[in-house]
Amino acid sequence: NAAGPGRAYLGEDDGVFGGLDFARSLRALSPPGLTNEDSYFEEKLGTTFLFGQRPEADLDELNGLFATVGFPQRDPTRLKRALVNSHHIVWCVVKDGNKNRSTHPGQCVGFARATSDTVFYATIWDVVVSPKWQGCGIGRGMVQRLVDKLVKEDIHNITLYTEPAVEGLYRTIGFETMDTATGMAFRHQRNARRVRGSQDTTR
């Protein structure tokens, strides 16, 4: 489907389903709405969403947040590099004046990020909410705001990985399983062990 003489390439092959343009039907749609506006999180929860790198962010605190939900701890140097190379980052932090005694102003209680080629594809990663703050709509709010930013940038193929327990949440936001595609991952350490094991059996 390359563009012919005098024809602009319209991106018919930029979809994720074996060349099908899955985004074709989405491009005419407006960005998805937000279940709760910022005022809800600021006034009801005493939190606010911040976007971007936040150089002052405490990476040890972020790693601690990951640990509360069973995410692996990341080397701070590599974690910082991952943040720098992210396309969008959203933090949910506690505002000054919050009366919740288990938190402190500026504490990060929610986090999510997206990587992207800035044209066709984006993937949302590391969606995490402190267990004490789950059920308040923070996770949904972060993902909706990332999707909103990406769609407004004309990026319509947005993917994420999720556990079965929270799959329903993402469906309510508009995500769906890819029936005609299978997600696969190359895991270097696992493959290295597999190769070493196969070598051992040949000795």
PDB file of C-alpha atoms in Angstrom:
ATOM      1  CA  ASN A   1       0.000   0.000   0.000  1.00  0.00           C
ATOM      2  CA  ALA A   2       2.803   2.422  -0.723  1.00  0.00           C
ATOM      3  CA  ALA A   3       1.733   5.817  -1.931  1.00  0.00           C
ATOM      4  CA  GLY A   4       1.615   6.102  -5.709  1.00  0.00           C
ATOM      5  CA  PRO A   5       2.592   9.115  -7.827  1.00  0.00           C
ATOM      6  CA  GLY A   6       0.772  12.180  -6.573  1.00  0.00           C
ATOM      7  CA  ARG A   7      -0.809  10.299  -3.671  1.00  0.00           C
ATOM      8  CA  ALA A   8      -0.075  10.986  -0.033  1.00  0.00           C
ATOM      9  CA  TYR A   9       0.426   7.934   2.148  1.00  0.00           C
ATOM     10  CA  LEU A  10      -2.549   7.937   4.513  1.00  0.00           C
ATOM     11  CA  GLY A  11      -1.268   5.303   6.923  1.00  0.00           C
ATOM     12  CA  GLU A  12      -3.428   2.336   5.941  1.00  0.00           C
ATOM     13  CA  ASP A  13      -0.781  -0.057   7.305  1.00  0.00           C
ATOM     14  CA  ASP A  14      -0.134   1.575  10.639  1.00  0.00           C
ATOM     15  CA  GLY A  15      -2.495  -0.659  12.611  1.00  0.00           C
ATOM     16  CA  VAL A  16      -1.517  -3.375  15.064  1.00  0.00           C
ATOM     17  CA  PHE A  17      -3.541  -6.265  13.662  1.00  0.00           C
ATOM     18  CA  GLY A  18      -1.397  -7.762  10.946  1.00  0.00           C
ATOM     19  CA  GLY A  19      -1.519  -4.651   8.747  1.00  0.00           C
ATOM     20  CA  LEU A  20      -5.177  -3.816   9.376  1.00  0.00           C
ATOM     21  CA  ASP A  21      -5.701  -0.191  10.279  1.00  0.00           C
ATOM     22  CA  PHE A  22      -7.462  -0.668  13.584  1.00  0.00           C
ATOM     23  CA  ALA A  23      -7.331   3.073  14.261  1.00  0.00           C
ATOM     24  CA  ARG A  24      -9.220   3.971  11.071  1.00  0.00           C
ATOM     25  CA  SER A  25     -12.585   4.062  12.825  1.00  0.00           C
ATOM     26  CA  LEU A  26     -11.188   5.967  15.794  1.00  0.00           C
ATOM     27  CA  ARG A  27      -9.627   8.938  14.055  1.00  0.00           C
ATOM     28  CA  ALA A  28     -12.923  10.765  13.670  1.00  0.00           C
ATOM     29  CA  LEU A  29     -13.768  10.392  17.348  1.00  0.00           C
ATOM     30  CA  SER A  30     -13.112  13.020  19.990  1.00  0.00           C
ATOM     31  CA  PRO A  31     -10.777  12.157  22.885  1.00  0.00           C
ATOM     32  CA  PRO A  32     -12.409  10.038  25.602  1.00  0.00           C
ATOM     33  CA  GLY A  33     -13.941  11.916  28.492  1.00  0.00           C
ATOM     34  CA  LEU A  34     -12.855  11.897  32.124  1.00  0.00           C
ATOM     35  CA  THR A  35     -14.930  10.076  34.721  1.00  0.00           C
ATOM     36  CA  ASN A  36     -13.886  12.613  37.352  1.00  0.00           C
ATOM     37  CA  GLU A  37     -12.574  16.110  36.757  1.00  0.00           C
ATOM     38  CA  ASP A  38      -9.445  17.394  38.498  1.00  0.00           C
ATOM     39  CA  SER A  39     -11.599  19.182  41.067  1.00  0.00           C
ATOM     40  CA  TYR A  40     -12.847  15.844  42.411  1.00  0.00           C
ATOM     41  CA  PHE A  41      -9.318  14.654  43.219  1.00  0.00           C
ATOM     42  CA  GLU A  42      -8.259  18.020  44.610  1.00  0.00           C
ATOM     43  CA  GLU A  43     -11.300  18.759  46.747  1.00  0.00           C
ATOM     44  CA  LYS A  44     -12.513  15.287  47.733  1.00  0.00           C
ATOM     45  CA  LEU A  45      -9.218  13.417  47.999  1.00  0.00           C
ATOM     46  CA  GLY A  46      -6.709  16.179  48.615  1.00  0.00           C
ATOM     47  CA  THR A  47      -4.537  15.007  45.719  1.00  0.00           C
ATOM     48  CA  THR A  48      -3.476  16.465  42.400  1.00  0.00           C
ATOM     49  CA  PHE A  49      -2.122  15.156  39.102  1.00  0.00           C
ATOM     50  CA  LEU A  50       1.304  16.315  37.977  1.00  0.00           C
ATOM     51  CA  PHE A  51       2.770  15.606  34.556  1.00  0.00           C
ATOM     52  CA  GLY A  52       6.312  15.312  33.295  1.00  0.00           C
ATOM     53  CA  GLN A  53       9.714  14.390  34.660  1.00  0.00           C
ATOM     54  CA  ARG A  54       9.631  15.995  38.139  1.00  0.00           C
ATOM     55  CA  PRO A  55      13.430  16.096  38.710  1.00  0.00           C
ATOM     56  CA  GLU A  56      12.771  16.542  42.436  1.00  0.00           C
ATOM     57  CA  ALA A  57      10.843  13.249  42.638  1.00  0.00           C
ATOM     58  CA  ASP A  58      12.118  10.743  45.202  1.00  0.00           C
ATOM     59  CA  LEU A  59      12.920   7.592  43.235  1.00  0.00           C
ATOM     60  CA  ASP A  60      13.251   5.575  46.443  1.00  0.00           C
ATOM     61  CA  GLU A  61       9.702   6.603  47.306  1.00  0.00           C
ATOM     62  CA  LEU A  62       8.562   5.583  43.818  1.00  0.00           C
ATOM     63  CA  ASN A  63      10.268   2.224  44.221  1.00  0.00           C
ATOM     64  CA  GLY A  64       8.525   1.905  47.573  1.00  0.00           C
ATOM     65  CA  LEU A  65       5.196   2.570  45.868  1.00  0.00           C
ATOM     66  CA  PHE A  66       5.979  -0.157  43.335  1.00  0.00           C
ATOM     67  CA  ALA A  67       6.741  -2.551  46.184  1.00  0.00           C
ATOM     68  CA  THR A  68       3.326  -2.016  47.806  1.00  0.00           C
ATOM     69  CA  VAL A  69       1.641  -3.696  44.836  1.00  0.00           C
ATOM     70  CA  GLY A  70       4.288  -6.341  44.184  1.00  0.00           C
ATOM     71  CA  PHE A  71       6.087  -4.602  41.331  1.00  0.00           C
ATOM     72  CA  PRO A  72       9.826  -5.391  41.115  1.00  0.00           C
ATOM     73  CA  GLN A  73      12.278  -2.867  42.534  1.00  0.00           C
ATOM     74  CA  ARG A  74      14.163  -0.975  39.842  1.00  0.00           C
ATOM     75  CA  ASP A  75      17.754   0.184  39.979  1.00  0.00           C
ATOM     76  CA  PRO A  76      17.473   3.964  40.591  1.00  0.00           C
ATOM     77  CA  THR A  77      19.856   4.839  37.751  1.00  0.00           C
ATOM     78  CA  ARG A  78      17.960   2.709  35.256  1.00  0.00           C
ATOM     79  CA  LEU A  79      14.610   3.885  36.619  1.00  0.00           C
ATOM     80  CA  LYS A  80      15.647   7.514  36.113  1.00  0.00           C
ATOM     81  CA  ARG A  81      16.668   6.700  32.545  1.00  0.00           C
ATOM     82  CA  ALA A  82      13.280   5.036  31.942  1.00  0.00           C
ATOM     83  CA  LEU A  83      11.502   8.159  33.148  1.00  0.00           C
ATOM     84  CA  VAL A  84      13.627  10.426  30.957  1.00  0.00           C
ATOM     85  CA  ASN A  85      12.785   8.281  27.935  1.00  0.00           C
ATOM     86  CA  SER A  86       9.044   8.180  28.665  1.00  0.00           C
ATOM     87  CA  HIS A  87       6.712  10.165  26.434  1.00  0.00           C
ATOM     88  CA  HIS A  88       4.220  11.096  29.160  1.00  0.00           C
ATOM     89  CA  ILE A  89       4.304  10.578  32.926  1.00  0.00           C
ATOM     90  CA  VAL A  90       1.502  11.239  35.384  1.00  0.00           C
ATOM     91  CA  TRP A  91       1.960  11.397  39.149  1.00  0.00           C
ATOM     92  CA  CYS A  92      -0.822  11.593  41.722  1.00  0.00           C
ATOM     93  CA  VAL A  93       0.578  13.402  44.733  1.00  0.00           C
ATOM     94  CA  VAL A  94      -0.833  14.486  48.092  1.00  0.00           C
ATOM     95  CA  LYS A  95      -1.602  18.211  48.317  1.00  0.00           C
ATOM     96  CA  ASP A  96      -0.641  20.548  51.131  1.00  0.00           C
ATOM     97  CA  GLY A  97      -3.333  20.591  53.763  1.00  0.00           C
ATOM     98  CA  ASN A  98      -4.373  16.975  53.299  1.00  0.00           C
ATOM     99  CA  LYS A  99      -5.493  15.720  56.711  1.00  0.00           C
ATOM    100  CA  ASN A 100      -4.751  12.057  56.040  1.00  0.00           C
ATOM    101  CA  ARG A 101      -2.264  11.162  58.779  1.00  0.00           C
ATOM    102  CA  SER A 102      -0.818   8.229  56.848  1.00  0.00           C
ATOM    103  CA  THR A 103       0.564  10.500  54.111  1.00  0.00           C
ATOM    104  CA  HIS A 104       2.573  13.682  53.820  1.00  0.00           C
ATOM    105  CA  PRO A 105       2.361  16.619  51.372  1.00  0.00           C
ATOM    106  CA  GLY A 106       4.067  15.807  48.089  1.00  0.00           C
ATOM    107  CA  GLN A 107       3.897  12.061  48.620  1.00  0.00           C
ATOM    108  CA  CYS A 108       3.312  10.096  45.422  1.00  0.00           C
ATOM    109  CA  VAL A 109       0.316   7.768  45.840  1.00  0.00           C
ATOM    110  CA  GLY A 110      -0.234   7.017  42.154  1.00  0.00           C
ATOM    111  CA  PHE A 111       1.941   6.753  39.065  1.00  0.00           C
ATOM    112  CA  ALA A 112       1.704   5.784  35.402  1.00  0.00           C
ATOM    113  CA  ARG A 113       3.701   6.483  32.252  1.00  0.00           C
ATOM    114  CA  ALA A 114       3.514   6.020  28.495  1.00  0.00           C
ATOM    115  CA  THR A 115       6.154   5.406  25.861  1.00  0.00           C
ATOM    116  CA  SER A 116       5.543   6.232  22.206  1.00  0.00           C
ATOM    117  CA  ASP A 117       7.037   6.696  18.748  1.00  0.00           C
ATOM    118  CA  THR A 118       4.944   9.922  18.801  1.00  0.00           C
ATOM    119  CA  VAL A 119       3.167   8.987  15.545  1.00  0.00           C
ATOM    120  CA  PHE A 120       1.506   5.585  15.416  1.00  0.00           C
ATOM    121  CA  TYR A 121       1.902   3.698  18.688  1.00  0.00           C
ATOM    122  CA  ALA A 122       1.967   4.240  22.438  1.00  0.00           C
ATOM    123  CA  THR A 123       2.085   1.839  25.370  1.00  0.00           C
ATOM    124  CA  ILE A 124       1.046   2.593  28.945  1.00  0.00           C
ATOM    125  CA  TRP A 125       3.253   1.129  31.681  1.00  0.00           C
ATOM    126  CA  ASP A 126       3.637   0.911  35.446  1.00  0.00           C
ATOM    127  CA  VAL A 127       0.120   1.904  36.479  1.00  0.00           C
ATOM    128  CA  VAL A 128       0.294   1.768  40.260  1.00  0.00           C
ATOM    129  CA  VAL A 129      -1.815   3.149  43.116  1.00  0.00           C
ATOM    130  CA  SER A 130      -0.973   2.836  46.793  1.00  0.00           C
ATOM    131  CA  PRO A 131      -3.245   0.167  48.352  1.00  0.00           C
ATOM    132  CA  LYS A 132      -4.469   2.749  50.885  1.00  0.00           C
ATOM    133  CA  TRP A 133      -5.718   4.899  48.015  1.00  0.00           C
ATOM    134  CA  GLN A 134      -7.173   2.231  45.760  1.00  0.00           C
ATOM    135  CA  GLY A 135     -10.868   2.384  44.999  1.00  0.00           C
ATOM    136  CA  CYS A 136     -10.887   6.192  44.796  1.00  0.00           C
ATOM    137  CA  GLY A 137     -10.625   6.407  41.011  1.00  0.00           C
ATOM    138  CA  ILE A 138      -6.956   7.397  40.906  1.00  0.00           C
ATOM    139  CA  GLY A 139      -5.863   4.573  38.589  1.00  0.00           C
ATOM    140  CA  ARG A 140      -8.725   5.247  36.189  1.00  0.00           C
ATOM    141  CA  GLY A 141      -8.018   8.964  36.368  1.00  0.00           C
ATOM    142  CA  MET A 142      -4.346   8.562  35.485  1.00  0.00           C
ATOM    143  CA  VAL A 143      -4.986   6.223  32.551  1.00  0.00           C
ATOM    144  CA  GLN A 144      -7.795   8.394  31.180  1.00  0.00           C
ATOM    145  CA  ARG A 145      -5.534  11.440  31.294  1.00  0.00           C
ATOM    146  CA  LEU A 146      -2.710   9.621  29.515  1.00  0.00           C
ATOM    147  CA  VAL A 147      -5.110   8.386  26.831  1.00  0.00           C
ATOM    148  CA  ASP A 148      -6.546  11.880  26.472  1.00  0.00           C
ATOM    149  CA  LYS A 149      -3.081  13.359  25.878  1.00  0.00           C
ATOM    150  CA  LEU A 150      -2.108  10.642  23.395  1.00  0.00           C
ATOM    151  CA  VAL A 151      -5.320  10.847  21.361  1.00  0.00           C
ATOM    152  CA  LYS A 152      -5.013  14.633  21.177  1.00  0.00           C
ATOM    153  CA  GLU A 153      -1.553  14.067  19.682  1.00  0.00           C
ATOM    154  CA  ASP A 154      -3.189  11.911  16.981  1.00  0.00           C
ATOM    155  CA  ILE A 155      -1.765   8.696  18.450  1.00  0.00           C
ATOM    156  CA  HIS A 156      -4.587   6.176  18.362  1.00  0.00           C
ATOM    157  CA  ASN A 157      -2.962   2.757  18.746  1.00  0.00           C
ATOM    158  CA  ILE A 158      -2.576   2.644  22.524  1.00  0.00           C
ATOM    159  CA  THR A 159      -1.759  -0.629  24.276  1.00  0.00           C
ATOM    160  CA  LEU A 160      -1.038  -1.790  27.802  1.00  0.00           C
ATOM    161  CA  TYR A 161      -0.364  -4.945  29.778  1.00  0.00           C
ATOM    162  CA  THR A 162      -2.647  -5.854  32.651  1.00  0.00           C
ATOM    163  CA  GLU A 163      -3.429  -8.586  35.119  1.00  0.00           C
ATOM    164  CA  PRO A 164      -6.790 -10.405  34.863  1.00  0.00           C
ATOM    165  CA  ALA A 165      -7.955  -8.897  38.167  1.00  0.00           C
ATOM    166  CA  VAL A 166      -8.016  -5.365  36.746  1.00  0.00           C
ATOM    167  CA  GLU A 167      -8.851  -6.142  33.131  1.00  0.00           C
ATOM    168  CA  GLY A 168     -12.433  -5.027  33.730  1.00  0.00           C
ATOM    169  CA  LEU A 169     -11.257  -1.569  34.783  1.00  0.00           C
ATOM    170  CA  TYR A 170      -9.479  -0.998  31.496  1.00  0.00           C
ATOM    171  CA  ARG A 171     -12.452  -2.257  29.530  1.00  0.00           C
ATOM    172  CA  THR A 172     -14.598   0.463  31.085  1.00  0.00           C
ATOM    173  CA  ILE A 173     -12.047   3.024  29.876  1.00  0.00           C
ATOM    174  CA  GLY A 174     -12.265   1.696  26.321  1.00  0.00           C
ATOM    175  CA  PHE A 175      -9.484  -0.896  26.062  1.00  0.00           C
ATOM    176  CA  GLU A 176     -10.206  -4.320  24.621  1.00  0.00           C
ATOM    177  CA  THR A 177      -8.308  -7.536  24.027  1.00  0.00           C
ATOM    178  CA  MET A 178      -6.747  -7.966  20.583  1.00  0.00           C
ATOM    179  CA  ASP A 179      -8.563 -10.980  19.191  1.00  0.00           C
ATOM    180  CA  THR A 180      -6.501 -11.179  16.018  1.00  0.00           C
ATOM    181  CA  ALA A 181      -3.101 -10.574  17.620  1.00  0.00           C
ATOM    182  CA  THR A 182      -1.066 -12.360  20.287  1.00  0.00           C
ATOM    183  CA  GLY A 183       1.176 -10.439  22.641  1.00  0.00           C
ATOM    184  CA  MET A 184       4.679 -11.896  22.897  1.00  0.00           C
ATOM    185  CA  ALA A 185       7.751 -10.867  24.870  1.00  0.00           C
ATOM    186  CA  PHE A 186      11.453 -11.671  24.537  1.00  0.00           C
ATOM    187  CA  ARG A 187      12.899 -11.946  28.029  1.00  0.00           C
ATOM    188  CA  HIS A 188      16.675 -11.939  27.855  1.00  0.00           C
ATOM    189  CA  GLN A 189      17.377 -13.573  31.222  1.00  0.00           C
ATOM    190  CA  ARG A 190      14.924 -16.411  30.644  1.00  0.00           C
ATOM    191  CA  ASN A 191      16.328 -17.064  27.192  1.00  0.00           C
ATOM    192  CA  ALA A 192      19.875 -16.964  28.545  1.00  0.00           C
ATOM    193  CA  ARG A 193      18.993 -19.613  31.146  1.00  0.00           C
ATOM    194  CA  ARG A 194      17.299 -21.701  28.473  1.00  0.00           C
ATOM    195  CA  VAL A 195      20.373 -21.546  26.270  1.00  0.00           C
ATOM    196  CA  ARG A 196      22.670 -22.474  29.161  1.00  0.00           C
ATOM    197  CA  GLY A 197      20.401 -25.385  30.017  1.00  0.00           C
ATOM    198  CA  SER A 198      20.444 -26.711  26.469  1.00  0.00           C
ATOM    199  CA  GLN A 199      24.238 -26.452  26.420  1.00  0.00           C
ATOM    200  CA  ASP A 200      24.513 -28.436  29.648  1.00  0.00           C
ATOM    201  CA  THR A 201      22.532 -31.330  28.193  1.00  0.00           C
ATOM    202  CA  THR A 202      24.919 -31.652  25.273  1.00  0.00           C
ATOM    203  CA  ARG A 203      28.034 -32.066  27.418  1.00  0.00           C
TER     204      ARG A 203
END
